[in-house]
Every structure is written in structure tokens, then in C-alpha cells.
């Protein structure tokens, strides 16, 4: 195992210290329990948006904390759900009196721990709502889930809902918008190589030199099938067709297209794949209104990619375009 680390057991804590040093104008970090929150938190009268999950998917979620996205994130150990006390601490840092929306990816540990934290907050008279995102079309059930997994659509959800909260939407309005986004987004990924979790010290699975895994999860969970490596045209179609057919997306639909690196895929390959995806959507009459390309929902150093397509309306586009200032995304400011 070759990684830029010291002690595998301290990777997350040391990384959080570096995040705080690099972006102290945007966010603050508490290490026990671990919480990342806006530098100007709490924002009085604003609905607070909180998410979180296991570390190893950076910049999700800590890199999305700041103006126009998340008020706080709870980072668990690598590929491990955050604890209820982390989420409860996040609520305490950012609750500004207008309620809290918890965005939870559909993994069993995340759902249970966020629900527990929500119950604690409700006992303290904080109005907390929870939405669960399950945008992965690859499989119905997986190692860590009952039902579909929450993957790349989470980043789009956090941007749009965060923009709405920043604009002054009420908790009811923010929750309703979040549920519409969740109903309108679909994703699927592929792995070319496995990743290595630091405290494990060996790859999470093994692929032959000429083999790829279609439908991989962001923790290396099994996908739909293993197949021989494919040319880019065929590979992008393999991912995109199930996405489009699942909602289904139709000719005339307006969408955000998110082409995501799983961590180890370089931008030269990612842009190549994105161009193919744009062409295939255009052939179906689907209009790409906005784009996001880059490593935003990763799986450590895994080589691979995912595609996410979100059907949008004018309200969603307005909040997609709204100003954002985080460690990972910045526009309009």
C-alpha cells in the first residue's frame, strides 16, 4: 500500500486539520466529534442543510460546506457512517432557528444514525426533516443498503437545496424541493480498478487486467456484472442507457449532466467520456442545460467514473446557478 499518510488510524483527523488550514475563510472544523461547519454559522433565520457520510469520497461532503450548499457535514471514518453524536453536534453548530434538513445517502448505517440524531434534536425542540437519496440504478440491494444506493446525485441535490435555503426558502419548501430532485435524478458508475482503504491495507476487490465492474458502488460494493474492458463509446452507452430508461428521460427533457471521476480517472479521460455522453443524450433529444465534470464524489483512488442525469425545471436551474462558495465549488461570488 502506497499512500501519503502517517498512521492509518489518524487519516481522517489529519485530513480535517489540513482542510481547515486550507479553507479557514469558508469553514471550521471540530475534531471530537468530527464536524465541518460554515465559518459564519449559525446563520440566523436560515434553514440549515446538513449531510455527511464516510470519509474517502472527498470532496463530498466537507468540500461542499459553505455559502450556497451545506451548513455542516459529519465525516465518519473511511467508508464508515458518522455517529449520531457527530450529526447532533452538527445541528448544534448550525441551527439558526428556521429548522434543519438532513440529506442522507441510502446506506443502512447512515440512515439509522441520522434518524437517531434527528430524534435527539427533536427532543430539544429543533424542527428537523430528513430526506434520503437513492439515485443509483445499478442494483436494488447492496452490501450496505436496503434499496438503491445514494451516489453522485447527492452532490446535485446539495447544490440545489443549498441554494434554495440560502435564498430564504422555508423548511417546508426546502424539503419539497429536495424530494422533487431525488425523484428526478439517476446515476450509474463503473470501476476499472479497486481502491485501498487505509486501515485495511489491501484492495477492496480484485479485477483482472482486462476486466471492469459495471454498476460499482462508491465503497467498492459489487455492481451488475463484470465484463471485458470496453472502448469509451461503448462504456458510456453502457452506463447511460440504464439511467435514461429508468426515470425514464424523454425527448425534450432538460437536464444537468454530471460526469464524475471515482478518484483516479484523469480529466483527459473524463472530458472524453463527457463529450460522448452529451452526444448520446442529444441523439435522444435530451437537452443538457448545465454540466459538472470532475472528481466530486470519489472512492479514494479508484479508477472509474459515474454518470448522473438530473431532469430539471426553472426552479432547479435557478438554484443550480445561484452563488456558491465552498472548498470544491465556487461560482457567482
Short mmCIF file of C-alpha atoms in Angstrom, two decimals, residues 11-13 15-16 19 34-36 50-64 70 72-84 86-87 103-114 144 150-151 154 158 195 197-199 217-221 262 296-300:
data_model
loop_
_atom_site.label_atom_id
_atom_site.label_comp_id
_atom_site.label_asym_id
_atom_site.label_seq_id
_atom_site.Cartn_x
_atom_site.Cartn_y
_atom_site.Cartn_z
CA UNK A 11 -6.05 9.70 8.34
CA UNK A 12 -9.39 11.46 8.72
CA UNK A 13 -8.33 13.63 11.68
CA UNK A 15 -7.01 15.41 6.69
CA UNK A 16 -9.58 17.53 8.53
CA UNK A 19 -8.93 21.13 5.23
CA UNK A 34 -15.69 15.35 13.89
CA UNK A 35 -17.85 18.08 12.30
CA UNK A 36 -17.22 20.52 9.45
CA UNK A 50 -26.60 19.08 6.89
CA UNK A 51 -25.23 15.96 5.25
CA UNK A 52 -22.40 13.54 5.85
CA UNK A 53 -21.17 10.01 5.47
CA UNK A 54 -17.99 8.02 5.49
CA UNK A 55 -14.76 9.75 4.53
CA UNK A 56 -12.95 8.70 1.37
CA UNK A 57 -15.44 10.34 -1.03
CA UNK A 58 -13.86 13.81 -0.96
CA UNK A 59 -14.70 16.48 -1.76
CA UNK A 60 -18.17 15.16 -0.81
CA UNK A 61 -19.29 16.23 1.81
CA UNK A 62 -16.88 18.51 3.61
CA UNK A 63 -15.84 20.21 0.39
CA UNK A 64 -19.46 21.25 -0.12
CA UNK A 70 -24.15 22.72 3.15
CA UNK A 72 -22.39 21.36 8.03
CA UNK A 73 -21.11 17.89 7.25
CA UNK A 74 -20.45 14.94 9.55
CA UNK A 75 -17.44 12.92 8.30
CA UNK A 76 -17.22 9.35 9.50
CA UNK A 77 -14.14 7.16 9.36
CA UNK A 78 -13.19 5.99 5.87
CA UNK A 79 -16.23 4.29 4.31
CA UNK A 80 -17.94 4.27 7.72
CA UNK A 81 -21.14 6.08 8.70
CA UNK A 82 -20.84 9.08 11.01
CA UNK A 83 -22.12 8.54 14.52
CA UNK A 84 -25.32 10.12 15.87
CA UNK A 86 -21.48 13.83 15.16
CA UNK A 87 -24.75 14.69 13.44
CA UNK A 103 -29.62 14.90 3.48
CA UNK A 104 -28.83 11.20 3.84
CA UNK A 105 -27.45 8.78 1.27
CA UNK A 106 -29.28 5.46 1.32
CA UNK A 107 -26.87 3.30 3.29
CA UNK A 108 -28.23 1.43 6.29
CA UNK A 109 -25.77 2.89 8.81
CA UNK A 110 -26.20 6.45 7.55
CA UNK A 111 -29.99 6.22 7.67
CA UNK A 112 -30.08 4.78 11.20
CA UNK A 113 -27.55 7.20 12.66
CA UNK A 114 -29.06 10.30 11.08
CA UNK A 144 -24.70 -1.64 2.85
CA UNK A 150 -27.18 7.12 -2.82
CA UNK A 151 -24.31 8.21 -5.09
CA UNK A 154 -26.17 13.70 -3.79
CA UNK A 158 -26.92 19.53 -2.08
CA UNK A 195 -9.37 1.25 -4.08
CA UNK A 197 -8.96 1.59 2.46
CA UNK A 198 -6.03 2.82 4.62
CA UNK A 199 -6.80 0.79 7.74
CA UNK A 217 -20.85 1.36 -5.60
CA UNK A 218 -18.85 4.22 -4.10
CA UNK A 219 -17.48 1.89 -1.39
CA UNK A 220 -16.49 -0.77 -3.91
CA UNK A 221 -19.73 -2.70 -3.50
CA UNK A 262 -14.18 7.97 -8.89
CA UNK A 296 -16.59 15.33 -6.78
CA UNK A 297 -17.94 12.02 -5.40
CA UNK A 298 -14.92 9.75 -5.19
CA UNK A 299 -13.92 6.37 -3.86
CA UNK A 300 -10.37 7.09 -2.69
#
